[in-house]
Coordinates of C-alpha atoms in Angstrom, one line a residue:
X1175 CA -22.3 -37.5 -74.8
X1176 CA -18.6 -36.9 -75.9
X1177 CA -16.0 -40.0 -75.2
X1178 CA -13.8 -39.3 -72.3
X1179 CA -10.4 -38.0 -72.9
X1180 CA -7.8 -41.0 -71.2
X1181 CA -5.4 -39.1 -69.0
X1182 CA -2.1 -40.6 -69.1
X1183 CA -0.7 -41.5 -65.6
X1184 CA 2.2 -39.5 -64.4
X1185 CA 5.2 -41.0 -64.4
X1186 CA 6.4 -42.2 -60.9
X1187 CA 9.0 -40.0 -60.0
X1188 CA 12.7 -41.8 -59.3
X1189 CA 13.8 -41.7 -55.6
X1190 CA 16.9 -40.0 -55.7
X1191 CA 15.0 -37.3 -57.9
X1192 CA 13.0 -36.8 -55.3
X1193 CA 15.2 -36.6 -52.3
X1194 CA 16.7 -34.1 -54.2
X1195 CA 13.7 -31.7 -54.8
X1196 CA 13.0 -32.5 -51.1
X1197 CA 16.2 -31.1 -49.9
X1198 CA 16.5 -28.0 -52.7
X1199 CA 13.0 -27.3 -51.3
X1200 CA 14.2 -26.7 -48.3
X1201 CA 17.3 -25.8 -48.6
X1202 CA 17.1 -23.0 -46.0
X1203 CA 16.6 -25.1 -43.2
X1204 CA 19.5 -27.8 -44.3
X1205 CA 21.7 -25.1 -44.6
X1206 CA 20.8 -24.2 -40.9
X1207 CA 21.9 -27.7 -40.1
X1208 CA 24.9 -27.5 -41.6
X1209 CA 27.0 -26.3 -38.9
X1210 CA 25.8 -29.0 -36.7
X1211 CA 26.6 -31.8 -39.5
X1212 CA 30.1 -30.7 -39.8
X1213 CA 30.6 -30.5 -36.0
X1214 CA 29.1 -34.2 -35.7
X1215 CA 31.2 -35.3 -38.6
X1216 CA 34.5 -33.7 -37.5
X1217 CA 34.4 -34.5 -33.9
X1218 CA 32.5 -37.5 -33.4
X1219 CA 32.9 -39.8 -36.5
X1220 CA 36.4 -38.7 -37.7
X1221 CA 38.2 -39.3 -34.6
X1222 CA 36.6 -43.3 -34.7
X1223 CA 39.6 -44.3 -36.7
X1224 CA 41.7 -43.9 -33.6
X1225 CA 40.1 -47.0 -32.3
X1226 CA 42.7 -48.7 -34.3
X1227 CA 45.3 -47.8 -31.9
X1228 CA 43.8 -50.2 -29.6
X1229 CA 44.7 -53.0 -32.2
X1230 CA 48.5 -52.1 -32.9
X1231 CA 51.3 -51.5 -30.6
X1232 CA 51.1 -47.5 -31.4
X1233 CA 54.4 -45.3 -31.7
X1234 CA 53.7 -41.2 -32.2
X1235 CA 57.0 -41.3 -34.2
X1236 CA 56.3 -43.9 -36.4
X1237 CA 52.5 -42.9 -37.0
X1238 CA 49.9 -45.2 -37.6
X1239 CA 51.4 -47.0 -41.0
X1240 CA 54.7 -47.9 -39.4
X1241 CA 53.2 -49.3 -35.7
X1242 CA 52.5 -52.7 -36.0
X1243 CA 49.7 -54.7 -34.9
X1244 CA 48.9 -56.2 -32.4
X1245 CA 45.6 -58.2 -32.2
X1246 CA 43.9 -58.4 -28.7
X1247 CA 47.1 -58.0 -26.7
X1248 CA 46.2 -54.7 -25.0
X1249 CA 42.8 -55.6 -24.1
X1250 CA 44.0 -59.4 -22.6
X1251 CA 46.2 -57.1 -20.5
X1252 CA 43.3 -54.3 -19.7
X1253 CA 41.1 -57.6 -18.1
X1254 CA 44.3 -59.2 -16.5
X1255 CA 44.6 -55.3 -14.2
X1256 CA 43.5 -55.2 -10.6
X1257 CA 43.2 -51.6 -11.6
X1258 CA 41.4 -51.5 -14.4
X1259 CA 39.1 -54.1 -12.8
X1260 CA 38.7 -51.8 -9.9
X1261 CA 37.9 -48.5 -11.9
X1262 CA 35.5 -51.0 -13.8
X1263 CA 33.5 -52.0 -11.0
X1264 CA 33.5 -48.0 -9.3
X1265 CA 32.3 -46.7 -12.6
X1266 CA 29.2 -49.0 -12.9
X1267 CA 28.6 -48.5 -8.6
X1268 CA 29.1 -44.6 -9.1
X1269 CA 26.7 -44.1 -12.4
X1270 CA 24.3 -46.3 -11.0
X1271 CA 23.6 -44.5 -8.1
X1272 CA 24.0 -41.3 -10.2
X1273 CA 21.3 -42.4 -12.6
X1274 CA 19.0 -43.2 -10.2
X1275 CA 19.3 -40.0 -8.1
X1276 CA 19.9 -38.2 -11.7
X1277 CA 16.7 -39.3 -13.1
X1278 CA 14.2 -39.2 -10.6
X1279 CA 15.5 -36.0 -8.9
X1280 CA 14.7 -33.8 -12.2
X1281 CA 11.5 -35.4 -12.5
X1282 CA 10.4 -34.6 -9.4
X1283 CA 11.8 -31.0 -9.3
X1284 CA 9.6 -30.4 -12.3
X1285 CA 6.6 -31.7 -11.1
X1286 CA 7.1 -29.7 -7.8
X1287 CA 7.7 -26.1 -9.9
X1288 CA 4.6 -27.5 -12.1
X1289 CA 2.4 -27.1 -8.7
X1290 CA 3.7 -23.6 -8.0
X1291 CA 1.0 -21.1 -8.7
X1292 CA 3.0 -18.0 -7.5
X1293 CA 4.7 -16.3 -10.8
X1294 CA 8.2 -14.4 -9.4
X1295 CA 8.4 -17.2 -6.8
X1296 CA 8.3 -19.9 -9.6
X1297 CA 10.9 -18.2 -11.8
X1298 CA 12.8 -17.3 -9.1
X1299 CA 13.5 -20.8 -8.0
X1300 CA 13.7 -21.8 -11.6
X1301 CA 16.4 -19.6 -12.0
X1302 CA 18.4 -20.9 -8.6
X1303 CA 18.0 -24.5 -10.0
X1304 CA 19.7 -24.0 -13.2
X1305 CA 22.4 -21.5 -12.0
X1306 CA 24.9 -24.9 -10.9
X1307 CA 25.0 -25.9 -14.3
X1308 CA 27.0 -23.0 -15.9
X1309 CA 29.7 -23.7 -12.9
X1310 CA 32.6 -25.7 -14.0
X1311 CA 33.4 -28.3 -11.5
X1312 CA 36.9 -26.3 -11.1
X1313 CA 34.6 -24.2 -9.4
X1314 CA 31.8 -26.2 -8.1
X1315 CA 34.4 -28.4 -6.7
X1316 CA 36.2 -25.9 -4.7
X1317 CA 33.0 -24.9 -3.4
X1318 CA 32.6 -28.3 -2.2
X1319 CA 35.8 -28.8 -1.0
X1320 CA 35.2 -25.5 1.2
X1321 CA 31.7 -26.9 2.7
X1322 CA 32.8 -30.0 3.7
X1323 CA 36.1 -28.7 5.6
X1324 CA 36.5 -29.3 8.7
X1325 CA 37.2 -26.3 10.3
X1326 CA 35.2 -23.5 8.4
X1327 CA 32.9 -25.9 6.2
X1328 CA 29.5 -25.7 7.1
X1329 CA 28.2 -29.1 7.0
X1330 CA 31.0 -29.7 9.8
X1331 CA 29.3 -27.0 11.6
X1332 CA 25.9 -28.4 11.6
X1333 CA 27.6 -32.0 12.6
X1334 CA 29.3 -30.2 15.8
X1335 CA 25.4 -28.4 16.7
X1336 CA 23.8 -32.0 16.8
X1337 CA 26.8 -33.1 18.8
X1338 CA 29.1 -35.2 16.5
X1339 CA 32.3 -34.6 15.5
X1340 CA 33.5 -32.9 12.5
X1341 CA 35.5 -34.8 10.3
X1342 CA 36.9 -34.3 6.4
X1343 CA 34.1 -35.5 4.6
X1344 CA 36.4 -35.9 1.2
X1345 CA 39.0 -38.4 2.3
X1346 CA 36.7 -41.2 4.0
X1347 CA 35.9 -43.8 1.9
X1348 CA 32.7 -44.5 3.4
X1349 CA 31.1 -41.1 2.6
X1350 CA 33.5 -40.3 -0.9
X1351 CA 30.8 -42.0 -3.3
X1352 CA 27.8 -40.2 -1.3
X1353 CA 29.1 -36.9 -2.1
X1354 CA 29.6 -37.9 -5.7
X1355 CA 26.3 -38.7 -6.2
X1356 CA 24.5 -36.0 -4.1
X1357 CA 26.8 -33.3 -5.5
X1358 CA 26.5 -34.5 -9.3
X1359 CA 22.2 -34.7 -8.4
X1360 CA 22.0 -31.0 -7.3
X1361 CA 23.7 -29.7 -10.1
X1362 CA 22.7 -30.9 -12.8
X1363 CA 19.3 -31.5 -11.4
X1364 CA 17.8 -28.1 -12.6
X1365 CA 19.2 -28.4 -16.6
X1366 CA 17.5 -32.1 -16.5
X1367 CA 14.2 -30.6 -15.4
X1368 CA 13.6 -28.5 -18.4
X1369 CA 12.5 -31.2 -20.2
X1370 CA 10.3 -32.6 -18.4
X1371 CA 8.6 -28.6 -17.5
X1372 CA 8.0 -28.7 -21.8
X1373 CA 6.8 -32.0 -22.0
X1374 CA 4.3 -30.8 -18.9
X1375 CA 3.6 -27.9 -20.6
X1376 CA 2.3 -29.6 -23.6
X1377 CA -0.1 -31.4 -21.7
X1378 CA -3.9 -30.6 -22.7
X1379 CA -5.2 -28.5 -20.0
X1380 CA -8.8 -29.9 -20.4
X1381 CA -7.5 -33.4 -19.2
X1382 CA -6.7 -31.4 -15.9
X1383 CA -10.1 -29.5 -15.5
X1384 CA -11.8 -32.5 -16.0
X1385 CA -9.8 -34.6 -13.1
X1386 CA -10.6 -31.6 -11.0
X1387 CA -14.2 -32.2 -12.1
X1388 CA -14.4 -35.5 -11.4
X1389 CA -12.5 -34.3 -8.0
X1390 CA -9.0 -35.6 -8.1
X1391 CA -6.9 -34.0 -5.6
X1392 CA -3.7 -32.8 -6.5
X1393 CA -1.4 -36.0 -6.1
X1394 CA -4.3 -37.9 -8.1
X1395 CA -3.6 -35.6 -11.0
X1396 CA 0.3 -35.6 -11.0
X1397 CA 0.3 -39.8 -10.5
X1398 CA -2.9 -40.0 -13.0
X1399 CA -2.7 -37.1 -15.8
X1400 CA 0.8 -35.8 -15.4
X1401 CA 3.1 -38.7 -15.1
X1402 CA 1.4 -40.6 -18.2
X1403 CA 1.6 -37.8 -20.4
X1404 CA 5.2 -37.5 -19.9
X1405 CA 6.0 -41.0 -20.2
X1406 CA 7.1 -41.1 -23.4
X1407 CA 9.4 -38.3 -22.5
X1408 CA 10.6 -40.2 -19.3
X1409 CA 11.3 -43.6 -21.2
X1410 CA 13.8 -41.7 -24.2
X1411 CA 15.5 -39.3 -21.2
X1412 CA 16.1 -42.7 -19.9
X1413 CA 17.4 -44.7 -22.7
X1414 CA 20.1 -41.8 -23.2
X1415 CA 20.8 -41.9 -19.5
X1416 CA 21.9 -45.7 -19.8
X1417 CA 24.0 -44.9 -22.8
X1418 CA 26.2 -43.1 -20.4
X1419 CA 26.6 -45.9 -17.6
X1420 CA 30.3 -46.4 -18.2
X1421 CA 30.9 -42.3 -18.3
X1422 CA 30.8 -41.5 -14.1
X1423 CA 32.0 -37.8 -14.8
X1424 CA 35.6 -37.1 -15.0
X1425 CA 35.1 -33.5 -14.8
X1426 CA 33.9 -34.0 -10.9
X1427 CA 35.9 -37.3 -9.9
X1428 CA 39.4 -35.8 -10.7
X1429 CA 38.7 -32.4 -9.1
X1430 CA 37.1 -33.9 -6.1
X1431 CA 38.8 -37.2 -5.6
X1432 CA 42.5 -37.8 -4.2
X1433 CA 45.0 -40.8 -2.7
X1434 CA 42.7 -41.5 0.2
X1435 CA 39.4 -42.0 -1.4
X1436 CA 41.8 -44.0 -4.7
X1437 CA 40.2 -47.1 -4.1
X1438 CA 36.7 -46.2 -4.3
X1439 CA 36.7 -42.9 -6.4
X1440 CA 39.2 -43.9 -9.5
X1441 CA 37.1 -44.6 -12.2
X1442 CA 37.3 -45.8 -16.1
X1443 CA 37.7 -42.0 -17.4
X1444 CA 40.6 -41.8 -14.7
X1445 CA 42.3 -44.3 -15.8
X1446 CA 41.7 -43.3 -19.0
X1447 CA 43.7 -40.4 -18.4
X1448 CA 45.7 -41.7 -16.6
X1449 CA 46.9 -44.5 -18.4
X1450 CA 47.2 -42.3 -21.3
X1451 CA 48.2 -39.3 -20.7
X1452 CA 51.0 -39.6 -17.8
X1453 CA 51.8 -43.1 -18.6
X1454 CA 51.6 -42.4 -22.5
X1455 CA 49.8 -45.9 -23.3
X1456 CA 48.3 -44.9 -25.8
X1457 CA 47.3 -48.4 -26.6
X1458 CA 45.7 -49.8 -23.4
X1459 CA 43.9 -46.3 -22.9
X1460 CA 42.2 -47.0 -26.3
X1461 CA 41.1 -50.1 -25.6
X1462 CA 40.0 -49.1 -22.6
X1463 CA 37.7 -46.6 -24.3
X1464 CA 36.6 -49.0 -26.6
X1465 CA 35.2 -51.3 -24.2
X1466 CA 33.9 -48.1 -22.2
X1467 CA 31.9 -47.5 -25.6
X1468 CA 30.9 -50.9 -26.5
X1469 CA 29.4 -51.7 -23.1
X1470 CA 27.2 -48.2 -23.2
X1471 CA 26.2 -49.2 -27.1
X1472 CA 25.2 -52.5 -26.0
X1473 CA 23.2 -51.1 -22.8
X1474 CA 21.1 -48.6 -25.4
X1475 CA 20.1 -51.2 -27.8
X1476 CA 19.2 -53.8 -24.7
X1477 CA 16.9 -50.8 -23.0
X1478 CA 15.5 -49.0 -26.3
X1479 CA 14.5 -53.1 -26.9
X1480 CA 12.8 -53.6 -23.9
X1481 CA 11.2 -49.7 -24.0
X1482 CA 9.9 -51.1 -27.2
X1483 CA 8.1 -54.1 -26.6
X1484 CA 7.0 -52.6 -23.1
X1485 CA 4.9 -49.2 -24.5
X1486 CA 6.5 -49.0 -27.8
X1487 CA 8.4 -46.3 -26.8
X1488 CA 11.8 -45.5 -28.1
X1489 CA 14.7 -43.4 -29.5
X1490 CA 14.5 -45.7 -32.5

């Protein structure tokens, strides 16, 4: 019997080394990425340096190395402002309700297309869903604005058939927050749901022969097979939806709102603008913005904890 030949071991190879190999082996792909990279990079992390305007008492003349600094002053006088206080507490009251409405309302609208057997009729409504999202709310909002008047909108119309009397819908307080929320739910409603459509789609179709087997009606399955398998789909959608609580949609509010509906309908992004583009505060509009951003980190990283030691379900 001949001695065996000791193999020597191989040679652990360094990280970096590796990392390397990984990324020239697939260099195709990371090239694909690329573009995105350099868009994240240019637009989103760049522009983080301007946060230090909020710190220093900025002049566009003198540029950022001859302004001078100036601590915490802008954001003492951002919590010492009626107004900012009250664009503050409209912007949590406003994305609140539109998170609610703007979370369940997709989920629901794909589980009803899920249910529809009928192929043209399915696509078809698919289609009339997702149509509201490629409207700008330039658009969208002069649609609206043409609904809810009171002499040729139709709403108004429908009000004067059950007897009532039609009124403008857009500069009563009491209804200004409604229509923000109802308006903002139907449409974006049908670009939500295609998520949760893939994530049904990826469901194993045996688990739903089998509750049909074991005779499950319909609801049974949807609150039994379809709602757990896209829970993990449901918690991340979610997590990302809190991240934007302190963003209530500028695009809608400043098309839709006006001097009437002030007090309820002016809202951090507003004043934002507001404050720094006609006032030119540069300044107090950044600090603003910084604790717009701070309170949505904080609110991802409190959720994506919770989601965590709930299911262990996260975005990280």
């Amino acid at each position: 019997m001949g001695l065996a030949t000791a193999v020597p071991a191989k040679k652990a190879e360094k990280p970096l080394k590796r990392g390397l190999n990984q990324i020239w082996r697939f260099k195709l792909l990371y090239l694909l990425l690329l573009p995105a990279f350099v868009w994240v990079l240019l637009f989103d992390y760049l522009p983080l340096y301007g946060i230090s305007i909020a710190f220093m008492d900025y002049n566009v003349i003198q540029g950022w190395s001859g302004s001078e600094w100036a601590g915490l002053k802008y954001f003492r006088m951002l919590f010492e402002s009626e107004m900012f206080r009250n664009a503050f507490r409209n912007t949590l009251l406003i994305s609140l309700y539109k998170m609610i409405s703007g979370f369940v309302a997709p989920i629901l609208l794909a589980l009803a297309l899920n249910e529809i057997r009928t192929a043209w009729f399915k696509k078809t409504l698919q289609t009339a869903v997702y149509l509201p999202r490629f409207v700008s709310w330039v658009v969208y909002g002069g649609i609206i604005t043409l609904l809810l008047s009171p002499e040729t909108g139709i709403i108004n119309k429908l009000i004067e058939l059950f007897g009532g009397k039609p009124a403008y819908l857009l500069v009563e307080p009491a209804y200004f927050r409604t229509i923000l929320v109802v308006t903002d739910a139907m449409k974006e409603m049908g670009w939500a749901a295609i998520i949760y459509i893939a994530a049904i789609a990826g469901l194993n179709p045996e688990v739903y022969e089998a509750a049909i087997m074991d005779g499950a009606t319909r609801f049974r399955r949807i609150l039994h097979v379809t709602l757990p398998g896209i829970a993990g789909t449901i918690v991340v959608i979610f997590i990302l939806r809190v991240g934007t609580v302190m963003s209530a949609g500028l695009d809608q509010v400043i098309n839709l709102y006006n001097p009437m509906v002030f007090e309820v309908g002016d809202i951090l992004d507003t004043y934002i603008y507001r404050v720094g583009i006609e006032q030119f505060s540069l300044s107090l509009a950044a600090a603003a913005d910084v604790v717009k951003g701070l309170i949505g980190l904080a609110m991802v990283l409190i959720v994506n904890h919770i989601a965590k030691r709930i299911n262990d379900s996260g975005i990280f």
